[in-house]
DNA sequence: ATCTGTGCAAATAGTTTGCATCCTC
DNA sequence: GAGGATGCAAACTATTTGCACAGAT
């Protein structure tokens, strides 16, 4: 699920957006951005904190909040106790998740038809819709025996 | 958003499902079920606890967990700090949510086309998909000025 | 009578905040 | 040098658990 290939476009974009937004470039924030850049699916704040020993937990949360505000990162609830965060490629395709209720496995998927349906609903709504997320829950093939 | 008309079908079903599942009928659980039965959109555990003064908080959480396990209730993450819970009418239509990122307002919506798209994805997936939820986030008309 | 359900209080887990210090601009 | 960025520890909030007692079957 986790790709080791960094999405340097996103990392690049993230840094410039942060700069434009008036944030200075400190070590903690950069590390969080870099980490999110090489992870394709959701990571919880605690996982990030665990992987980034040198970074304080508070900084992880603060950075995630800022990135979320700039829509560079999206928060997703995958049913576990902690919230997940994953990068959003501006304009690029994004994915949704299927979660196994038995073993907790999370699998990402994409579906153009689903995106179209959501787009349509978004346009009809009285809200100005900026983002969306979809979560399917069920039992994975392995757990299903 | 909150209807005052109890969905007695659901309440009925909930009680029989609970009984079938081997749960005894105690006062706390009944009160939670009744409350969920007359609320059409999501309620947090804390809201339920607040409204049901006589019921212990732990019982609220325990009941919600049991109901969720029986798929009588669905947990939804609406971005706030607490998780929301709302009843699921077996076989009946369900709704999704649009959340205002500015004022927190939650508006439910239904869309057959969206449901179809999700149905299709569910069938294609390697998982045995049992439920799903969709959340749109944006700015409501009022906040948008 | 038995064994589950319930409330209370304590324990956890995740997240946020206060503050002194460090570092970027 | 000034003001944001960071780490640490304390504070909070939501949720879970332990346990003695009440209540359902």
CSV table of C-alpha atoms (C1' of nucleotides) in Angstrom, one decimal:
chain,number,residue,atom,x,y,z
A,1,UNK,CA,0.0,0.0,0.0
A,2,UNK,CA,2.8,2.4,0.9
A,3,UNK,CA,4.9,3.4,-2.1
A,4,UNK,CA,8.5,4.3,-1.5
A,5,UNK,CA,8.5,6.6,-4.5
A,6,UNK,CA,8.3,10.2,-3.4
A,7,UNK,CA,5.8,12.4,-5.1
A,8,UNK,CA,8.2,15.3,-5.6
A,9,UNK,CA,5.6,17.4,-7.4
A,10,UNK,CA,3.4,17.4,-4.3
A,11,UNK,CA,6.3,18.0,-2.0
A,12,UNK,CA,7.4,20.9,-4.2
A,13,UNK,CA,3.9,22.3,-4.3
A,14,UNK,CA,3.5,21.9,-0.6
A,15,UNK,CA,6.6,23.9,0.2
A,16,UNK,CA,5.7,26.8,-2.1
A,17,UNK,CA,2.1,26.9,-0.8
A,18,UNK,CA,3.4,27.0,2.8
A,19,UNK,CA,5.8,29.8,1.9
A,20,UNK,CA,3.1,31.7,0.1
A,21,UNK,CA,0.9,31.3,3.1
A,22,UNK,CA,3.5,33.0,5.1
A,23,UNK,CA,4.9,30.0,7.0
A,24,UNK,CA,8.7,29.9,7.5
A,25,UNK,CA,10.6,26.8,6.7
A,26,UNK,CA,11.5,24.9,9.9
A,27,UNK,CA,12.9,21.5,10.2
A,28,UNK,CA,9.9,19.8,11.7
A,29,UNK,CA,7.4,20.9,9.1
A,30,UNK,CA,9.7,19.9,6.3
A,31,UNK,CA,10.1,16.4,7.7
A,32,UNK,CA,6.4,15.9,7.9
A,33,UNK,CA,5.9,17.1,4.4
A,34,UNK,CA,8.7,14.9,3.1
A,35,UNK,CA,7.2,11.9,4.9
A,36,UNK,CA,3.7,12.5,3.5
A,37,UNK,CA,5.2,12.9,0.1
A,38,UNK,CA,6.4,9.4,0.0
A,39,UNK,CA,3.3,7.8,1.4
A,40,UNK,CA,0.4,7.2,-0.9
A,41,UNK,CA,-2.2,6.3,1.6
A,42,UNK,CA,-3.4,7.6,5.0
A,43,UNK,CA,-1.0,7.9,7.9
A,44,UNK,CA,-2.2,8.7,11.4
A,45,UNK,CA,-0.6,11.6,13.4
A,46,UNK,CA,0.8,9.0,15.8
A,47,UNK,CA,2.4,7.0,13.0
A,48,UNK,CA,4.1,10.1,11.7
A,49,UNK,CA,5.3,11.0,15.2
A,50,UNK,CA,6.6,7.5,15.6
A,51,UNK,CA,8.6,7.6,12.4
A,52,UNK,CA,9.9,11.1,13.0
A,53,UNK,CA,11.6,10.6,16.3
A,54,UNK,CA,13.2,14.0,16.2
A,55,UNK,CA,10.0,15.8,15.7
A,56,UNK,CA,7.7,16.7,18.6
A,57,UNK,CA,4.2,15.4,18.5
A,58,UNK,CA,2.8,18.8,18.8
A,59,UNK,CA,4.6,19.9,15.6
A,60,UNK,CA,3.2,17.0,13.8
A,61,UNK,CA,-0.4,17.9,14.7
A,62,UNK,CA,0.3,21.6,14.0
A,63,UNK,CA,1.8,20.8,10.6
A,64,UNK,CA,-1.1,18.5,9.6
A,65,UNK,CA,-3.6,21.2,10.6
A,66,UNK,CA,-1.8,23.8,8.4
A,67,UNK,CA,-1.5,21.4,5.5
A,68,UNK,CA,-5.2,20.5,5.8
A,69,UNK,CA,-6.1,24.2,5.8
A,70,UNK,CA,-4.2,24.7,2.6
A,71,UNK,CA,-5.9,21.6,1.2
A,72,UNK,CA,-2.6,19.9,0.7
A,73,UNK,CA,-3.6,17.1,3.0
A,74,UNK,CA,-6.9,15.5,3.6
A,75,UNK,CA,-8.1,14.0,6.8
A,76,UNK,CA,-9.8,10.7,6.6
A,77,UNK,CA,-11.6,8.6,9.2
A,78,UNK,CA,-11.0,5.0,8.6
A,79,UNK,CA,-12.9,3.7,11.6
A,80,UNK,CA,-9.9,3.2,13.9
A,81,UNK,CA,-9.4,5.4,16.9
A,82,UNK,CA,-6.9,7.8,15.2
A,83,UNK,CA,-7.6,10.0,12.2
A,84,UNK,CA,-5.6,9.4,9.1
A,85,UNK,CA,-4.0,12.1,6.9
A,86,UNK,CA,-3.0,11.8,3.3
A,87,UNK,CA,-1.7,14.1,0.7
A,88,UNK,CA,-4.0,15.6,-2.0
A,89,UNK,CA,-2.5,16.2,-5.3
A,90,UNK,CA,-3.9,19.5,-6.5
A,91,UNK,CA,-6.0,18.7,-9.5
A,92,UNK,CA,-4.8,15.2,-9.6
A,93,UNK,CA,-6.9,12.1,-9.1
A,94,UNK,CA,-7.4,11.0,-5.6
A,95,UNK,CA,-8.6,7.8,-4.2
A,96,UNK,CA,-11.0,6.5,-1.6
A,97,UNK,CA,-10.8,3.6,0.9
A,98,UNK,CA,-12.2,0.2,1.6
A,99,UNK,CA,-11.6,-0.9,5.2
A,100,UNK,CA,-11.9,-4.5,6.4
A,101,UNK,CA,-14.0,-4.5,9.5
A,102,UNK,CA,-12.3,-7.7,10.6
A,103,UNK,CA,-8.6,-7.2,10.2
A,104,UNK,CA,-8.5,-3.4,9.7
A,105,UNK,CA,-6.8,-3.6,6.4
A,106,UNK,CA,-7.2,-0.5,4.3
A,107,UNK,CA,-7.2,-0.6,0.5
A,108,UNK,CA,-7.3,2.4,-1.7
A,109,UNK,CA,-9.3,2.5,-4.9
A,110,UNK,CA,-10.3,5.0,-7.6
A,111,UNK,CA,-13.4,5.1,-9.7
A,112,UNK,CA,-14.2,7.8,-12.3
A,113,UNK,CA,-17.9,7.0,-12.3
A,114,UNK,CA,-18.1,7.5,-8.6
A,115,UNK,CA,-16.2,10.8,-9.0
A,116,UNK,CA,-18.6,11.9,-11.6
A,117,UNK,CA,-21.6,11.2,-9.4
A,118,UNK,CA,-20.0,13.1,-6.6
A,119,UNK,CA,-19.2,16.0,-8.9
A,120,UNK,CA,-22.8,16.1,-9.9
A,121,UNK,CA,-24.1,16.1,-6.4
A,122,UNK,CA,-21.6,18.8,-5.4
A,123,UNK,CA,-22.8,21.1,-8.2
A,124,UNK,CA,-26.4,20.6,-7.2
A,125,UNK,CA,-25.8,21.3,-3.5
A,126,UNK,CA,-26.4,24.7,-1.9
A,127,UNK,CA,-22.9,24.4,-0.4
A,128,UNK,CA,-19.7,25.3,-2.2
A,129,UNK,CA,-18.2,21.9,-2.0
A,130,UNK,CA,-14.5,21.8,-1.7
A,131,UNK,CA,-13.7,18.2,-1.0
A,132,UNK,CA,-15.2,14.9,-0.3
A,133,UNK,CA,-14.4,11.4,0.9
A,134,UNK,CA,-15.9,8.0,0.5
A,135,UNK,CA,-15.3,5.0,2.7
A,136,UNK,CA,-16.6,1.5,2.1
A,137,UNK,CA,-16.5,-1.0,4.9
A,138,UNK,CA,-16.7,-4.8,4.7
A,139,UNK,CA,-14.8,-8.0,4.9
A,140,UNK,CA,-11.7,-8.5,2.8
A,141,UNK,CA,-11.2,-11.7,0.8
A,142,UNK,CA,-8.7,-13.1,3.2
A,143,UNK,CA,-10.9,-12.7,6.3
A,144,UNK,CA,-13.9,-13.9,4.4
A,145,UNK,CA,-12.1,-17.3,4.2
B,1,UNK,CA,-32.6,18.4,10.5
B,2,UNK,CA,-33.9,16.5,13.5
B,3,UNK,CA,-37.3,15.1,13.0
B,4,UNK,CA,-39.5,14.6,16.0
B,5,UNK,CA,-41.4,11.8,14.5
B,6,UNK,CA,-40.1,8.5,15.8
B,7,UNK,CA,-39.2,5.8,13.3
B,8,UNK,CA,-41.1,3.1,15.1
B,9,UNK,CA,-40.2,0.5,12.5
B,10,UNK,CA,-36.6,1.0,13.2
B,11,UNK,CA,-37.1,1.0,16.9
B,12,UNK,CA,-39.1,-2.2,16.6
B,13,UNK,CA,-36.5,-3.8,14.5
B,14,UNK,CA,-33.7,-2.7,16.8
B,15,UNK,CA,-35.4,-4.3,19.8
B,16,UNK,CA,-36.0,-7.6,18.1
B,17,UNK,CA,-32.5,-7.7,16.7
B,18,UNK,CA,-31.0,-7.1,20.1
B,19,UNK,CA,-33.2,-9.8,21.6
B,20,UNK,CA,-32.2,-12.2,18.8
B,21,UNK,CA,-28.6,-11.4,19.4
B,22,UNK,CA,-29.0,-12.5,23.0
B,23,UNK,CA,-29.1,-9.1,24.7
B,24,UNK,CA,-31.4,-8.6,27.6
B,25,UNK,CA,-33.7,-5.6,27.6
B,26,UNK,CA,-32.4,-3.1,30.2
B,27,UNK,CA,-33.5,0.4,30.7
B,28,UNK,CA,-30.4,2.2,29.5
B,29,UNK,CA,-30.2,0.4,26.2
B,30,UNK,CA,-33.9,1.0,25.5
B,31,UNK,CA,-33.5,4.7,26.1
B,32,UNK,CA,-30.7,5.0,23.7
B,33,UNK,CA,-32.6,3.1,21.1
B,34,UNK,CA,-35.7,5.2,21.5
B,35,UNK,CA,-33.6,8.4,21.3
B,36,UNK,CA,-31.9,7.3,18.1
B,37,UNK,CA,-35.3,6.3,16.7
B,38,UNK,CA,-36.5,9.9,16.8
B,39,UNK,CA,-33.4,11.5,15.4
B,40,UNK,CA,-32.9,11.4,11.7
B,41,UNK,CA,-29.3,12.6,11.5
B,42,UNK,CA,-26.1,11.9,13.4
B,43,UNK,CA,-25.8,12.3,17.1
B,44,UNK,CA,-22.6,12.1,19.1
B,45,UNK,CA,-22.2,9.8,22.1
B,46,UNK,CA,-21.8,12.8,24.3
B,47,UNK,CA,-25.0,14.4,23.0
B,48,UNK,CA,-26.9,11.2,23.7
B,49,UNK,CA,-25.4,11.1,27.1
B,50,UNK,CA,-26.3,14.7,27.8
B,51,UNK,CA,-29.9,14.1,26.7
B,52,UNK,CA,-30.2,11.0,28.7
B,53,UNK,CA,-29.3,12.2,32.1
B,54,UNK,CA,-30.3,9.0,33.8
B,55,UNK,CA,-28.1,6.8,31.6
B,56,UNK,CA,-24.4,6.3,32.3
B,57,UNK,CA,-22.0,7.4,29.7
B,58,UNK,CA,-20.5,4.0,29.5
B,59,UNK,CA,-23.8,2.4,28.7
B,60,UNK,CA,-24.3,4.9,25.9
B,61,UNK,CA,-21.0,3.8,24.3
B,62,UNK,CA,-21.7,0.2,25.0
B,63,UNK,CA,-25.1,0.3,23.4
B,64,UNK,CA,-23.8,2.2,20.4
B,65,UNK,CA,-21.1,-0.4,19.9
B,66,UNK,CA,-23.7,-3.2,20.0
B,67,UNK,CA,-26.0,-1.4,17.6
B,68,UNK,CA,-23.2,-0.7,15.2
B,69,UNK,CA,-22.2,-4.4,15.3
B,70,UNK,CA,-25.8,-5.3,14.4
B,71,UNK,CA,-25.7,-2.7,11.6
B,72,UNK,CA,-28.6,-0.9,13.2
B,73,UNK,CA,-26.5,2.2,13.6
B,74,UNK,CA,-23.8,3.6,11.5
B,75,UNK,CA,-20.9,5.6,12.8
B,76,UNK,CA,-20.0,8.7,10.8
B,77,UNK,CA,-17.1,11.1,11.0
B,78,UNK,CA,-18.3,14.6,10.4
B,79,UNK,CA,-14.9,16.2,11.0
B,80,UNK,CA,-15.6,17.3,14.6
B,81,UNK,CA,-13.8,15.8,17.5
B,82,UNK,CA,-16.6,13.3,18.4
B,83,UNK,CA,-17.9,10.6,16.2
B,84,UNK,CA,-21.6,10.7,15.1
B,85,UNK,CA,-24.0,7.8,15.2
B,86,UNK,CA,-27.2,7.5,13.3
B,87,UNK,CA,-29.7,4.8,12.7
B,88,UNK,CA,-29.7,2.7,9.5
B,89,UNK,CA,-33.0,1.6,8.3
B,90,UNK,CA,-32.5,-2.0,7.1
B,91,UNK,CA,-33.1,-2.0,3.4
B,92,UNK,CA,-34.3,1.5,3.5
B,93,UNK,CA,-32.7,4.5,1.9
B,94,UNK,CA,-30.0,6.2,3.8
B,95,UNK,CA,-28.4,9.6,3.4
B,96,UNK,CA,-25.0,11.2,3.4
B,97,UNK,CA,-23.7,14.5,4.7
B,98,UNK,CA,-22.4,17.8,3.7
B,99,UNK,CA,-20.5,19.6,6.4
B,100,UNK,CA,-19.8,23.4,6.5
B,101,UNK,CA,-16.1,23.9,7.2
B,102,UNK,CA,-16.8,27.3,8.6
B,103,UNK,CA,-19.8,26.9,10.9
B,104,UNK,CA,-20.0,23.2,11.3
B,105,UNK,CA,-23.5,22.9,10.0
B,106,UNK,CA,-24.4,19.4,8.8
B,107,UNK,CA,-26.9,18.8,6.1
B,108,UNK,CA,-28.0,15.4,5.0
B,109,UNK,CA,-28.7,14.5,1.4
B,110,UNK,CA,-29.7,11.6,-0.7
B,111,UNK,CA,-28.8,10.8,-4.3
B,112,UNK,CA,-29.8,7.7,-6.2
B,113,UNK,CA,-27.1,8.2,-8.8
B,114,UNK,CA,-24.4,8.3,-6.2
B,115,UNK,CA,-25.8,5.2,-4.6
B,116,UNK,CA,-25.7,3.4,-7.9
B,117,UNK,CA,-22.1,4.3,-8.4
B,118,UNK,CA,-21.2,3.1,-5.0
B,119,UNK,CA,-23.1,-0.1,-5.6
B,120,UNK,CA,-21.2,-0.7,-8.7
B,121,UNK,CA,-17.8,-0.1,-7.0
B,122,UNK,CA,-18.9,-2.4,-4.2
B,123,UNK,CA,-19.6,-5.3,-6.5
B,124,UNK,CA,-16.3,-4.9,-8.3
B,125,UNK,CA,-14.3,-4.8,-5.2
B,126,UNK,CA,-12.5,-7.9,-3.8
B,127,UNK,CA,-14.1,-7.1,-0.4
B,128,UNK,CA,-17.6,-8.1,0.6
B,129,UNK,CA,-18.8,-4.5,1.1
B,130,UNK,CA,-21.4,-4.1,3.8
B,131,UNK,CA,-21.7,-0.4,4.2
B,132,UNK,CA,-20.4,2.9,3.0
B,133,UNK,CA,-20.5,6.5,3.8
B,134,UNK,CA,-19.8,9.7,1.9
B,135,UNK,CA,-19.0,13.1,3.3
B,136,UNK,CA,-18.8,16.3,1.3
B,137,UNK,CA,-17.1,19.3,2.9
B,138,UNK,CA,-17.4,22.9,1.9
B,139,UNK,CA,-18.9,26.3,2.8
B,140,UNK,CA,-22.6,26.7,3.3
B,141,UNK,CA,-24.6,29.4,1.5
B,142,UNK,CA,-24.9,31.4,4.7
B,143,UNK,CA,-21.2,31.4,5.5
B,144,UNK,CA,-20.4,32.1,1.9
B,145,UNK,CA,-22.1,35.4,2.3
C,1,DA,C1',-30.6,-18.0,41.5
C,2,DT,C1',-28.0,-16.8,37.8
C,3,DC,C1',-25.9,-14.1,34.9
C,4,DT,C1',-26.3,-9.8,32.1
C,5,DG,C1',-26.9,-4.8,32.3
C,6,DT,C1',-25.8,-0.5,34.4
C,7,DG,C1',-23.6,3.5,36.7
C,8,DC,C1',-19.7,5.3,38.7
C,9,DA,C1',-15.0,6.3,38.8
C,10,DA,C1',-10.6,5.4,37.2
C,11,DA,C1',-7.8,4.5,33.2
C,12,DT,C1',-6.5,5.2,28.3
C,13,DA,C1',-5.7,7.3,23.9
C,14,DG,C1',-5.7,11.0,20.9
C,15,DT,C1',-5.2,15.8,20.4
C,16,DT,C1',-4.4,20.6,21.9
C,17,DT,C1',-2.3,24.2,24.5
C,18,DG,C1',1.2,27.0,27.3
C,19,DC,C1',5.6,28.3,27.5
C,20,DA,C1',10.6,28.8,27.3
C,21,DT,C1',13.9,28.3,23.7
C,22,DC,C1',15.7,27.9,19.0
C,23,DC,C1',16.1,29.3,14.4
C,24,DT,C1',14.6,31.7,10.1
C,25,DC,C1',14.3,35.8,7.7
D,1,DG,C1',16.9,41.4,16.4
D,2,DA,C1',12.0,40.2,16.0
D,3,DG,C1',8.7,37.0,15.5
D,4,DG,C1',7.5,32.6,13.9
D,5,DA,C1',8.7,27.5,14.7
D,6,DT,C1',9.6,23.7,17.8
D,7,DG,C1',9.8,20.4,21.8
D,8,DC,C1',8.3,19.2,26.2
D,9,DA,C1',5.1,18.6,29.5
D,10,DA,C1',0.7,19.6,31.2
D,11,DA,C1',-4.2,20.0,30.0
D,12,DC,C1',-8.2,18.4,27.6
D,13,DT,C1',-11.6,15.6,25.3
D,14,DA,C1',-13.5,11.5,23.8
D,15,DT,C1',-13.8,6.7,24.7
D,16,DT,C1',-12.9,2.4,27.3
D,17,DT,C1',-12.5,-0.6,31.3
D,18,DG,C1',-12.9,-2.5,36.2
D,19,DC,C1',-16.0,-3.4,39.5
D,20,DA,C1',-19.8,-3.7,42.7
D,21,DC,C1',-24.6,-3.7,42.5
D,22,DA,C1',-29.3,-3.7,40.4
D,23,DG,C1',-32.3,-6.1,37.4
D,24,DA,C1',-34.0,-9.4,33.8
D,25,DT,C1',-35.1,-14.1,32.8
